[in-house]
Amino acid sequence: QKEVEQDPGPLSVPEGAIVSLNCTYSNSAFQYFMWYRQYSRKGPELLMYTYSSGNKEDGRFTAQVDKSSKYISLFIRDSQPSDSATYLCAITNFGNEKLTFGTGTRLTIIP
Amino acid sequence: GAVVSQHPSRVICKSGTSVKIECRSLDFQATTMFWYRQFPKQSLMLMATSNEGSKATYEQGVEKDKFLINHASLTLSTLTVTSAHPEDSSFYICSATPTSGYRDQYFGPGTRLLVL
């Protein structure tokens, strides 16, 4: 079993829709959760991070963590064509060890 | 701020040759730099961690004699793929952090290597 599982997609949704991206993880020691956005042929850029269960909101983006289920989500409201990218979750523990990445979900927003 | 550059962005080489990839932190001093490899539809896999002035720490399964890493200054790290083979074709991404932590990484734009 992989430490972090993420559906690779691809996922296509119409502009304006709410997007839900998800990851599951197996190691309960993981405490720090991040979402990165990666445009084609570019490096990842950090979107959001959180270290507790619950929701964290930043503009149109909401990160959600459910530690009891080992499940994390990223929601994108009012999706725009510019949101088309690959979204990767990354997880680490409080000991600040190396990041474990999901495979990434390729998202396309259709105008 | 926190910009990391990589050069070249793309390289095509013949099998058996060596290729050098540069990673630079443009507006901060990077205590630690990381090198990742990303195959199509796969996650980023950490290859090695380098600290300025010391030997790199390689992840299990990564051949240190094949992937030479030099972190000569606080703003520059290089990865040299020696005697490259077609299976080394991949997307190589570096990241840098102003601290020593994994959580504060800024990623470069990546280098696409194609070995013929």
JSON list of C-alpha atoms in Angstrom, two decimals:
[
{"chain": "A", "resi": 1, "resn": "GLN", "atom": "CA", "xyz": [0.00, 0.00, 0.00]},
{"chain": "A", "resi": 2, "resn": "LYS", "atom": "CA", "xyz": [1.34, 3.41, -0.96]},
{"chain": "A", "resi": 3, "resn": "GLU", "atom": "CA", "xyz": [1.76, 5.90, 1.85]},
{"chain": "A", "resi": 4, "resn": "VAL", "atom": "CA", "xyz": [-0.28, 8.47, -0.05]},
{"chain": "A", "resi": 5, "resn": "GLU", "atom": "CA", "xyz": [-2.96, 7.62, -2.58]},
{"chain": "A", "resi": 6, "resn": "GLN", "atom": "CA", "xyz": [-4.34, 10.13, -5.04]},
{"chain": "A", "resi": 7, "resn": "ASP", "atom": "CA", "xyz": [-6.59, 9.56, -8.02]},
{"chain": "A", "resi": 8, "resn": "PRO", "atom": "CA", "xyz": [-4.56, 10.67, -11.07]},
{"chain": "A", "resi": 9, "resn": "GLY", "atom": "CA", "xyz": [-7.65, 11.62, -13.03]},
{"chain": "A", "resi": 10, "resn": "PRO", "atom": "CA", "xyz": [-7.90, 13.24, -15.47]},
{"chain": "A", "resi": 11, "resn": "LEU", "atom": "CA", "xyz": [-10.75, 15.30, -14.13]},
{"chain": "A", "resi": 12, "resn": "SER", "atom": "CA", "xyz": [-12.67, 17.70, -16.38]},
{"chain": "A", "resi": 13, "resn": "VAL", "atom": "CA", "xyz": [-15.31, 20.08, -15.07]},
{"chain": "A", "resi": 14, "resn": "PRO", "atom": "CA", "xyz": [-17.11, 23.08, -16.56]},
{"chain": "A", "resi": 15, "resn": "GLU", "atom": "CA", "xyz": [-16.06, 26.59, -15.62]},
{"chain": "A", "resi": 16, "resn": "GLY", "atom": "CA", "xyz": [-17.72, 27.78, -12.43]},
{"chain": "A", "resi": 17, "resn": "ALA", "atom": "CA", "xyz": [-18.15, 24.32, -10.94]},
{"chain": "A", "resi": 18, "resn": "ILE", "atom": "CA", "xyz": [-16.89, 23.28, -7.53]},
{"chain": "A", "resi": 19, "resn": "VAL", "atom": "CA", "xyz": [-13.92, 20.94, -7.76]},
{"chain": "A", "resi": 20, "resn": "SER", "atom": "CA", "xyz": [-13.10, 18.34, -5.13]},
{"chain": "A", "resi": 21, "resn": "LEU", "atom": "CA", "xyz": [-9.64, 16.79, -5.06]},
{"chain": "A", "resi": 22, "resn": "ASN", "atom": "CA", "xyz": [-8.72, 14.13, -2.54]},
{"chain": "A", "resi": 23, "resn": "CYS", "atom": "CA", "xyz": [-5.91, 12.10, -1.04]},
{"chain": "A", "resi": 24, "resn": "THR", "atom": "CA", "xyz": [-5.79, 9.31, 1.48]},
{"chain": "A", "resi": 25, "resn": "TYR", "atom": "CA", "xyz": [-2.81, 8.36, 3.57]},
{"chain": "A", "resi": 26, "resn": "SER", "atom": "CA", "xyz": [-1.87, 5.37, 5.66]},
{"chain": "A", "resi": 27, "resn": "ASN", "atom": "CA", "xyz": [0.55, 6.63, 8.31]},
{"chain": "A", "resi": 28, "resn": "SER", "atom": "CA", "xyz": [-1.11, 8.27, 11.31]},
{"chain": "A", "resi": 29, "resn": "ALA", "atom": "CA", "xyz": [2.22, 9.93, 12.14]},
{"chain": "A", "resi": 30, "resn": "PHE", "atom": "CA", "xyz": [1.62, 12.35, 9.29]},
{"chain": "A", "resi": 31, "resn": "GLN", "atom": "CA", "xyz": [0.59, 15.68, 10.75]},
{"chain": "A", "resi": 32, "resn": "TYR", "atom": "CA", "xyz": [1.35, 18.33, 8.15]},
{"chain": "A", "resi": 33, "resn": "PHE", "atom": "CA", "xyz": [-0.60, 18.49, 4.93]},
{"chain": "A", "resi": 34, "resn": "MET", "atom": "CA", "xyz": [0.06, 20.52, 1.82]},
{"chain": "A", "resi": 35, "resn": "TRP", "atom": "CA", "xyz": [-1.44, 21.07, -1.60]},
{"chain": "A", "resi": 36, "resn": "TYR", "atom": "CA", "xyz": [0.69, 22.05, -4.56]},
{"chain": "A", "resi": 37, "resn": "ARG", "atom": "CA", "xyz": [-0.34, 23.18, -8.03]},
{"chain": "A", "resi": 38, "resn": "GLN", "atom": "CA", "xyz": [1.82, 22.23, -10.97]},
{"chain": "A", "resi": 39, "resn": "TYR", "atom": "CA", "xyz": [1.31, 23.65, -14.42]},
{"chain": "A", "resi": 40, "resn": "SER", "atom": "CA", "xyz": [2.50, 21.65, -17.39]},
{"chain": "A", "resi": 41, "resn": "ARG", "atom": "CA", "xyz": [6.31, 21.50, -17.61]},
{"chain": "A", "resi": 42, "resn": "LYS", "atom": "CA", "xyz": [6.69, 23.63, -14.49]},
{"chain": "A", "resi": 43, "resn": "GLY", "atom": "CA", "xyz": [7.68, 22.97, -10.91]},
{"chain": "A", "resi": 44, "resn": "PRO", "atom": "CA", "xyz": [5.10, 22.69, -8.13]},
{"chain": "A", "resi": 45, "resn": "GLU", "atom": "CA", "xyz": [3.99, 25.79, -6.26]},
{"chain": "A", "resi": 46, "resn": "LEU", "atom": "CA", "xyz": [2.57, 25.66, -2.76]},
{"chain": "A", "resi": 47, "resn": "LEU", "atom": "CA", "xyz": [-1.14, 26.49, -2.59]},
{"chain": "A", "resi": 48, "resn": "MET", "atom": "CA", "xyz": [-2.07, 25.73, 0.99]},
{"chain": "A", "resi": 49, "resn": "TYR", "atom": "CA", "xyz": [-0.86, 23.91, 4.05]},
{"chain": "A", "resi": 50, "resn": "THR", "atom": "CA", "xyz": [-2.50, 22.85, 7.27]},
{"chain": "A", "resi": 51, "resn": "TYR", "atom": "CA", "xyz": [-1.56, 20.79, 10.28]},
{"chain": "A", "resi": 52, "resn": "SER", "atom": "CA", "xyz": [-4.83, 20.18, 11.99]},
{"chain": "A", "resi": 53, "resn": "SER", "atom": "CA", "xyz": [-8.14, 18.54, 11.30]},
{"chain": "A", "resi": 54, "resn": "GLY", "atom": "CA", "xyz": [-10.82, 20.83, 9.97]},
{"chain": "A", "resi": 55, "resn": "ASN", "atom": "CA", "xyz": [-11.02, 23.40, 7.21]},
{"chain": "A", "resi": 56, "resn": "LYS", "atom": "CA", "xyz": [-8.69, 26.14, 6.09]},
{"chain": "A", "resi": 57, "resn": "GLU", "atom": "CA", "xyz": [-9.87, 28.66, 3.53]},
{"chain": "A", "resi": 58, "resn": "ASP", "atom": "CA", "xyz": [-7.90, 30.92, 1.22]},
{"chain": "A", "resi": 59, "resn": "GLY", "atom": "CA", "xyz": [-9.93, 32.73, -1.38]},
{"chain": "A", "resi": 60, "resn": "ARG", "atom": "CA", "xyz": [-11.56, 30.20, -3.67]},
{"chain": "A", "resi": 61, "resn": "PHE", "atom": "CA", "xyz": [-9.57, 27.34, -2.15]},
{"chain": "A", "resi": 62, "resn": "THR", "atom": "CA", "xyz": [-10.47, 25.30, 0.93]},
{"chain": "A", "resi": 63, "resn": "ALA", "atom": "CA", "xyz": [-8.28, 22.59, 2.40]},
{"chain": "A", "resi": 64, "resn": "GLN", "atom": "CA", "xyz": [-9.95, 19.99, 4.58]},
{"chain": "A", "resi": 65, "resn": "VAL", "atom": "CA", "xyz": [-8.29, 17.40, 6.79]},
{"chain": "A", "resi": 66, "resn": "ASP", "atom": "CA", "xyz": [-9.95, 14.45, 8.51]},
{"chain": "A", "resi": 67, "resn": "LYS", "atom": "CA", "xyz": [-7.28, 12.73, 10.54]},
{"chain": "A", "resi": 68, "resn": "SER", "atom": "CA", "xyz": [-9.65, 10.08, 11.86]},
{"chain": "A", "resi": 69, "resn": "SER", "atom": "CA", "xyz": [-10.24, 8.88, 8.30]},
{"chain": "A", "resi": 70, "resn": "LYS", "atom": "CA", "xyz": [-6.74, 9.79, 7.06]},
{"chain": "A", "resi": 71, "resn": "TYR", "atom": "CA", "xyz": [-8.40, 11.76, 4.29]},
{"chain": "A", "resi": 72, "resn": "ILE", "atom": "CA", "xyz": [-7.56, 15.19, 2.94]},
{"chain": "A", "resi": 73, "resn": "SER", "atom": "CA", "xyz": [-9.36, 17.30, 0.38]},
{"chain": "A", "resi": 74, "resn": "LEU", "atom": "CA", "xyz": [-8.92, 20.46, -1.63]},
{"chain": "A", "resi": 75, "resn": "PHE", "atom": "CA", "xyz": [-12.01, 22.28, -2.83]},
{"chain": "A", "resi": 76, "resn": "ILE", "atom": "CA", "xyz": [-11.93, 24.91, -5.56]},
{"chain": "A", "resi": 77, "resn": "ARG", "atom": "CA", "xyz": [-14.98, 27.17, -5.81]},
{"chain": "A", "resi": 78, "resn": "ASP", "atom": "CA", "xyz": [-15.97, 29.08, -8.93]},
{"chain": "A", "resi": 79, "resn": "SER", "atom": "CA", "xyz": [-13.37, 27.19, -10.93]},
{"chain": "A", "resi": 80, "resn": "GLN", "atom": "CA", "xyz": [-11.59, 29.07, -13.71]},
{"chain": "A", "resi": 81, "resn": "PRO", "atom": "CA", "xyz": [-9.76, 27.85, -16.83]},
{"chain": "A", "resi": 82, "resn": "SER", "atom": "CA", "xyz": [-6.56, 29.13, -15.21]},
{"chain": "A", "resi": 83, "resn": "ASP", "atom": "CA", "xyz": [-7.06, 26.51, -12.49]},
{"chain": "A", "resi": 84, "resn": "SER", "atom": "CA", "xyz": [-6.31, 23.82, -15.07]},
{"chain": "A", "resi": 85, "resn": "ALA", "atom": "CA", "xyz": [-3.20, 22.10, -13.74]},
{"chain": "A", "resi": 86, "resn": "THR", "atom": "CA", "xyz": [-2.05, 19.06, -11.83]},
{"chain": "A", "resi": 87, "resn": "TYR", "atom": "CA", "xyz": [-2.71, 19.21, -8.10]},
{"chain": "A", "resi": 88, "resn": "LEU", "atom": "CA", "xyz": [-0.47, 17.26, -5.76]},
{"chain": "A", "resi": 89, "resn": "CYS", "atom": "CA", "xyz": [-0.98, 16.56, -2.12]},
{"chain": "A", "resi": 90, "resn": "ALA", "atom": "CA", "xyz": [2.10, 16.27, 0.06]},
{"chain": "A", "resi": 91, "resn": "ILE", "atom": "CA", "xyz": [2.36, 15.08, 3.60]},
{"chain": "A", "resi": 92, "resn": "THR", "atom": "CA", "xyz": [4.98, 15.02, 6.30]},
{"chain": "A", "resi": 93, "resn": "ASN", "atom": "CA", "xyz": [5.17, 14.66, 10.05]},
{"chain": "A", "resi": 94, "resn": "PHE", "atom": "CA", "xyz": [5.91, 17.14, 12.78]},
{"chain": "A", "resi": 95, "resn": "GLY", "atom": "CA", "xyz": [9.46, 15.87, 12.85]},
{"chain": "A", "resi": 96, "resn": "ASN", "atom": "CA", "xyz": [9.81, 17.74, 9.58]},
{"chain": "A", "resi": 97, "resn": "GLU", "atom": "CA", "xyz": [10.90, 14.74, 7.57]},
{"chain": "A", "resi": 98, "resn": "LYS", "atom": "CA", "xyz": [10.81, 14.52, 3.83]},
{"chain": "A", "resi": 99, "resn": "LEU", "atom": "CA", "xyz": [7.61, 15.19, 1.95]},
{"chain": "A", "resi": 100, "resn": "THR", "atom": "CA", "xyz": [5.63, 12.27, 0.61]},
{"chain": "A", "resi": 101, "resn": "PHE", "atom": "CA", "xyz": [3.75, 13.28, -2.52]},
{"chain": "A", "resi": 102, "resn": "GLY", "atom": "CA", "xyz": [0.65, 11.89, -4.13]},
{"chain": "A", "resi": 103, "resn": "THR", "atom": "CA", "xyz": [0.72, 11.14, -7.84]},
{"chain": "A", "resi": 104, "resn": "GLY", "atom": "CA", "xyz": [-1.19, 14.30, -8.60]},
{"chain": "A", "resi": 105, "resn": "THR", "atom": "CA", "xyz": [-4.63, 14.80, -10.14]},
{"chain": "A", "resi": 106, "resn": "ARG", "atom": "CA", "xyz": [-4.74, 16.39, -13.55]},
{"chain": "A", "resi": 107, "resn": "LEU", "atom": "CA", "xyz": [-7.58, 18.93, -13.65]},
{"chain": "A", "resi": 108, "resn": "THR", "atom": "CA", "xyz": [-9.04, 20.64, -16.70]},
{"chain": "A", "resi": 109, "resn": "ILE", "atom": "CA", "xyz": [-11.58, 23.44, -16.39]},
{"chain": "A", "resi": 110, "resn": "ILE", "atom": "CA", "xyz": [-13.66, 23.68, -19.55]},
{"chain": "A", "resi": 111, "resn": "PRO", "atom": "CA", "xyz": [-14.67, 27.24, -20.55]},
{"chain": "B", "resi": 1, "resn": "GLY", "atom": "CA", "xyz": [10.44, 36.51, -3.56]},
{"chain": "B", "resi": 2, "resn": "ALA", "atom": "CA", "xyz": [11.63, 32.93, -3.09]},
{"chain": "B", "resi": 3, "resn": "VAL", "atom": "CA", "xyz": [12.44, 32.21, -6.71]},
{"chain": "B", "resi": 4, "resn": "VAL", "atom": "CA", "xyz": [14.33, 29.11, -7.77]},
{"chain": "B", "resi": 5, "resn": "SER", "atom": "CA", "xyz": [15.64, 28.72, -11.29]},
{"chain": "B", "resi": 6, "resn": "GLN", "atom": "CA", "xyz": [16.91, 25.70, -13.18]},
{"chain": "B", "resi": 7, "resn": "HIS", "atom": "CA", "xyz": [19.05, 25.47, -16.26]},
{"chain": "B", "resi": 8, "resn": "PRO", "atom": "CA", "xyz": [18.63, 24.07, -18.80]},
{"chain": "B", "resi": 9, "resn": "SER", "atom": "CA", "xyz": [14.87, 23.71, -19.03]},
{"chain": "B", "resi": 10, "resn": "ARG", "atom": "CA", "xyz": [15.20, 20.94, -21.56]},
{"chain": "B", "resi": 11, "resn": "VAL", "atom": "CA", "xyz": [18.10, 18.80, -22.72]},
{"chain": "B", "resi": 12, "resn": "ILE", "atom": "CA", "xyz": [18.44, 16.04, -25.26]},
{"chain": "B", "resi": 13, "resn": "CYS", "atom": "CA", "xyz": [21.58, 13.95, -25.21]},
{"chain": "B", "resi": 14, "resn": "LYS", "atom": "CA", "xyz": [23.00, 10.75, -26.57]},
{"chain": "B", "resi": 15, "resn": "SER", "atom": "CA", "xyz": [23.27, 7.63, -24.46]},
{"chain": "B", "resi": 16, "resn": "GLY", "atom": "CA", "xyz": [26.56, 7.50, -22.57]},
{"chain": "B", "resi": 17, "resn": "THR", "atom": "CA", "xyz": [27.06, 11.23, -22.24]},
{"chain": "B", "resi": 18, "resn": "SER", "atom": "CA", "xyz": [26.89, 13.23, -19.03]},
{"chain": "B", "resi": 19, "resn": "VAL", "atom": "CA", "xyz": [24.46, 16.04, -18.39]},
{"chain": "B", "resi": 20, "resn": "LYS", "atom": "CA", "xyz": [24.71, 18.80, -15.79]},
{"chain": "B", "resi": 21, "resn": "ILE", "atom": "CA", "xyz": [21.64, 20.56, -14.41]},
{"chain": "B", "resi": 22, "resn": "GLU", "atom": "CA", "xyz": [21.95, 23.75, -12.37]},
{"chain": "B", "resi": 23, "resn": "CYS", "atom": "CA", "xyz": [19.62, 24.89, -9.61]},
{"chain": "B", "resi": 24, "resn": "ARG", "atom": "CA", "xyz": [19.86, 28.42, -8.25]},
{"chain": "B", "resi": 25, "resn": "SER", "atom": "CA", "xyz": [18.03, 30.25, -5.50]},
{"chain": "B", "resi": 26, "resn": "LEU", "atom": "CA", "xyz": [17.77, 33.79, -6.88]},
{"chain": "B", "resi": 27, "resn": "ASP", "atom": "CA", "xyz": [16.69, 35.87, -3.92]},
{"chain": "B", "resi": 28, "resn": "PHE", "atom": "CA", "xyz": [17.55, 33.88, -0.83]},
{"chain": "B", "resi": 29, "resn": "GLN", "atom": "CA", "xyz": [20.31, 31.75, 0.54]},
{"chain": "B", "resi": 30, "resn": "ALA", "atom": "CA", "xyz": [19.45, 28.09, 0.49]},
{"chain": "B", "resi": 31, "resn": "THR", "atom": "CA", "xyz": [20.73, 26.11, 3.42]},
{"chain": "B", "resi": 32, "resn": "THR", "atom": "CA", "xyz": [19.41, 22.97, 1.85]},
{"chain": "B", "resi": 33, "resn": "MET", "atom": "CA", "xyz": [18.51, 21.98, -1.68]},
{"chain": "B", "resi": 34, "resn": "PHE", "atom": "CA", "xyz": [16.64, 18.92, -2.82]},
{"chain": "B", "resi": 35, "resn": "TRP", "atom": "CA", "xyz": [16.60, 17.01, -6.09]},
{"chain": "B", "resi": 36, "resn": "TYR", "atom": "CA", "xyz": [13.49, 15.17, -7.26]},
{"chain": "B", "resi": 37, "resn": "ARG", "atom": "CA", "xyz": [12.64, 13.07, -10.26]},
{"chain": "B", "resi": 38, "resn": "GLN", "atom": "CA", "xyz": [9.17, 12.85, -11.73]},
{"chain": "B", "resi": 39, "resn": "PHE", "atom": "CA", "xyz": [8.13, 10.25, -14.28]},
{"chain": "B", "resi": 40, "resn": "PRO", "atom": "CA", "xyz": [4.93, 10.75, -16.29]},
{"chain": "B", "resi": 41, "resn": "LYS", "atom": "CA", "xyz": [1.81, 10.27, -14.19]},
{"chain": "B", "resi": 42, "resn": "GLN", "atom": "CA", "xyz": [3.89, 9.50, -11.12]},
{"chain": "B", "resi": 43, "resn": "SER", "atom": "CA", "xyz": [4.60, 11.45, -8.00]},
{"chain": "B", "resi": 44, "resn": "LEU", "atom": "CA", "xyz": [7.73, 13.42, -7.26]},
{"chain": "B", "resi": 45, "resn": "MET", "atom": "CA", "xyz": [10.37, 11.12, -5.84]},
{"chain": "B", "resi": 46, "resn": "LEU", "atom": "CA", "xyz": [13.10, 12.60, -3.70]},
{"chain": "B", "resi": 47, "resn": "MET", "atom": "CA", "xyz": [16.52, 11.61, -5.00]},
{"chain": "B", "resi": 48, "resn": "ALA", "atom": "CA", "xyz": [18.84, 13.42, -2.64]},
{"chain": "B", "resi": 49, "resn": "THR", "atom": "CA", "xyz": [19.25, 16.20, -0.13]},
{"chain": "B", "resi": 50, "resn": "SER", "atom": "CA", "xyz": [22.24, 18.48, -0.26]},
{"chain": "B", "resi": 51, "resn": "ASN", "atom": "CA", "xyz": [23.59, 20.97, 2.21]},
{"chain": "B", "resi": 52, "resn": "GLU", "atom": "CA", "xyz": [26.10, 23.61, 1.24]},
{"chain": "B", "resi": 53, "resn": "GLY", "atom": "CA", "xyz": [29.65, 22.44, 1.71]},
{"chain": "B", "resi": 54, "resn": "SER", "atom": "CA", "xyz": [28.86, 18.85, 2.61]},
{"chain": "B", "resi": 55, "resn": "LYS", "atom": "CA", "xyz": [28.15, 15.60, 0.84]},
{"chain": "B", "resi": 56, "resn": "ALA", "atom": "CA", "xyz": [24.66, 14.95, -0.40]},
{"chain": "B", "resi": 57, "resn": "THR", "atom": "CA", "xyz": [22.41, 12.42, 1.29]},
{"chain": "B", "resi": 58, "resn": "TYR", "atom": "CA", "xyz": [20.92, 10.04, -1.24]},
{"chain": "B", "resi": 59, "resn": "GLU", "atom": "CA", "xyz": [17.63, 8.22, -0.94]},
{"chain": "B", "resi": 60, "resn": "GLN", "atom": "CA", "xyz": [17.57, 4.46, -1.00]},
{"chain": "B", "resi": 61, "resn": "GLY", "atom": "CA", "xyz": [17.90, 3.11, -4.51]},
{"chain": "B", "resi": 62, "resn": "VAL", "atom": "CA", "xyz": [19.50, 6.23, -5.96]},
{"chain": "B", "resi": 63, "resn": "GLU", "atom": "CA", "xyz": [23.02, 5.63, -7.27]},
{"chain": "B", "resi": 64, "resn": "LYS", "atom": "CA", "xyz": [25.28, 8.34, -5.92]},
{"chain": "B", "resi": 65, "resn": "ASP", "atom": "CA", "xyz": [27.98, 7.61, -8.50]},
{"chain": "B", "resi": 66, "resn": "LYS", "atom": "CA", "xyz": [25.50, 8.08, -11.30]},
{"chain": "B", "resi": 67, "resn": "PHE", "atom": "CA", "xyz": [23.78, 11.19, -9.96]},
{"chain": "B", "resi": 68, "resn": "LEU", "atom": "CA", "xyz": [26.54, 13.50, -8.75]},
{"chain": "B", "resi": 69, "resn": "ILE", "atom": "CA", "xyz": [25.41, 16.42, -6.64]},
{"chain": "B", "resi": 70, "resn": "ASN", "atom": "CA", "xyz": [27.52, 19.44, -5.81]},
{"chain": "B", "resi": 71, "resn": "HIS", "atom": "CA", "xyz": [26.26, 22.19, -3.52]},
{"chain": "B", "resi": 72, "resn": "ALA", "atom": "CA", "xyz": [29.14, 24.59, -3.80]},
{"chain": "B", "resi": 73, "resn": "SER", "atom": "CA", "xyz": [27.45, 27.72, -2.51]},
{"chain": "B", "resi": 74, "resn": "LEU", "atom": "CA", "xyz": [24.33, 28.82, -0.68]},
{"chain": "B", "resi": 75, "resn": "THR", "atom": "CA", "xyz": [22.67, 29.69, -3.98]},
{"chain": "B", "resi": 76, "resn": "LEU", "atom": "CA", "xyz": [23.80, 26.95, -6.34]},
{"chain": "B", "resi": 77, "resn": "SER", "atom": "CA", "xyz": [23.48, 23.20, -6.52]},
{"chain": "B", "resi": 78, "resn": "THR", "atom": "CA", "xyz": [24.24, 21.04, -9.54]},
{"chain": "B", "resi": 79, "resn": "LEU", "atom": "CA", "xyz": [23.09, 17.57, -10.50]},
{"chain": "B", "resi": 80, "resn": "THR", "atom": "CA", "xyz": [25.20, 15.67, -13.01]},
{"chain": "B", "resi": 81, "resn": "VAL", "atom": "CA", "xyz": [23.71, 12.60, -14.61]},
{"chain": "B", "resi": 82, "resn": "THR", "atom": "CA", "xyz": [26.74, 10.57, -15.61]},
{"chain": "B", "resi": 83, "resn": "SER", "atom": "CA", "xyz": [26.72, 8.12, -18.50]},
{"chain": "B", "resi": 84, "resn": "ALA", "atom": "CA", "xyz": [23.05, 8.79, -19.12]},
{"chain": "B", "resi": 85, "resn": "HIS", "atom": "CA", "xyz": [20.84, 6.06, -20.52]},
{"chain": "B", "resi": 86, "resn": "PRO", "atom": "CA", "xyz": [17.32, 6.18, -21.97]},
{"chain": "B", "resi": 87, "resn": "GLU", "atom": "CA", "xyz": [15.84, 5.03, -18.66]},
{"chain": "B", "resi": 88, "resn": "ASP", "atom": "CA", "xyz": [17.22, 8.19, -17.07]},
{"chain": "B", "resi": 89, "resn": "SER", "atom": "CA", "xyz": [14.87, 10.25, -19.24]},
{"chain": "B", "resi": 90, "resn": "SER", "atom": "CA", "xyz": [12.64, 12.09, -16.81]},
{"chain": "B", "resi": 91, "resn": "PHE", "atom": "CA", "xyz": [11.65, 15.45, -15.39]},
{"chain": "B", "resi": 92, "resn": "TYR", "atom": "CA", "xyz": [14.19, 16.57, -12.79]},
{"chain": "B", "resi": 93, "resn": "ILE", "atom": "CA", "xyz": [13.06, 19.19, -10.30]},
{"chain": "B", "resi": 94, "resn": "CYS", "atom": "CA", "xyz": [15.10, 20.91, -7.65]},
{"chain": "B", "resi": 95, "resn": "SER", "atom": "CA", "xyz": [13.85, 22.77, -4.63]},
{"chain": "B", "resi": 96, "resn": "ALA", "atom": "CA", "xyz": [15.52, 25.02, -2.12]},
{"chain": "B", "resi": 97, "resn": "THR", "atom": "CA", "xyz": [14.76, 26.08, 1.40]},
{"chain": "B", "resi": 98, "resn": "PRO", "atom": "CA", "xyz": [16.08, 29.00, 3.43]},
{"chain": "B", "resi": 99, "resn": "THR", "atom": "CA", "xyz": [15.82, 26.83, 6.51]},
{"chain": "B", "resi": 100, "resn": "SER", "atom": "CA", "xyz": [16.83, 23.22, 6.91]},
{"chain": "B", "resi": 101, "resn": "GLY", "atom": "CA", "xyz": [13.25, 22.03, 6.80]},
{"chain": "B", "resi": 102, "resn": "TYR", "atom": "CA", "xyz": [11.42, 19.99, 4.22]},
{"chain": "B", "resi": 103, "resn": "ARG", "atom": "CA", "xyz": [8.24, 21.99, 4.71]},
{"chain": "B", "resi": 104, "resn": "ASP", "atom": "CA", "xyz": [9.58, 25.31, 3.41]},
{"chain": "B", "resi": 105, "resn": "GLN", "atom": "CA", "xyz": [10.63, 24.24, -0.06]},
{"chain": "B", "resi": 106, "resn": "TYR", "atom": "CA", "xyz": [10.47, 26.43, -3.14]},
{"chain": "B", "resi": 107, "resn": "PHE", "atom": "CA", "xyz": [10.55, 24.46, -6.34]},
{"chain": "B", "resi": 108, "resn": "GLY", "atom": "CA", "xyz": [12.34, 25.21, -9.55]},
{"chain": "B", "resi": 109, "resn": "PRO", "atom": "CA", "xyz": [10.61, 24.94, -12.94]},
{"chain": "B", "resi": 110, "resn": "GLY", "atom": "CA", "xyz": [12.19, 21.58, -13.71]},
{"chain": "B", "resi": 111, "resn": "THR", "atom": "CA", "xyz": [14.48, 20.19, -16.39]},
{"chain": "B", "resi": 112, "resn": "ARG", "atom": "CA", "xyz": [13.22, 17.70, -18.92]},
{"chain": "B", "resi": 113, "resn": "LEU", "atom": "CA", "xyz": [15.93, 15.22, -19.86]},
{"chain": "B", "resi": 114, "resn": "LEU", "atom": "CA", "xyz": [15.61, 13.02, -22.91]},
{"chain": "B", "resi": 115, "resn": "VAL", "atom": "CA", "xyz": [18.32, 10.47, -23.51]},
{"chain": "B", "resi": 116, "resn": "LEU", "atom": "CA", "xyz": [18.37, 8.98, -26.98]}
]
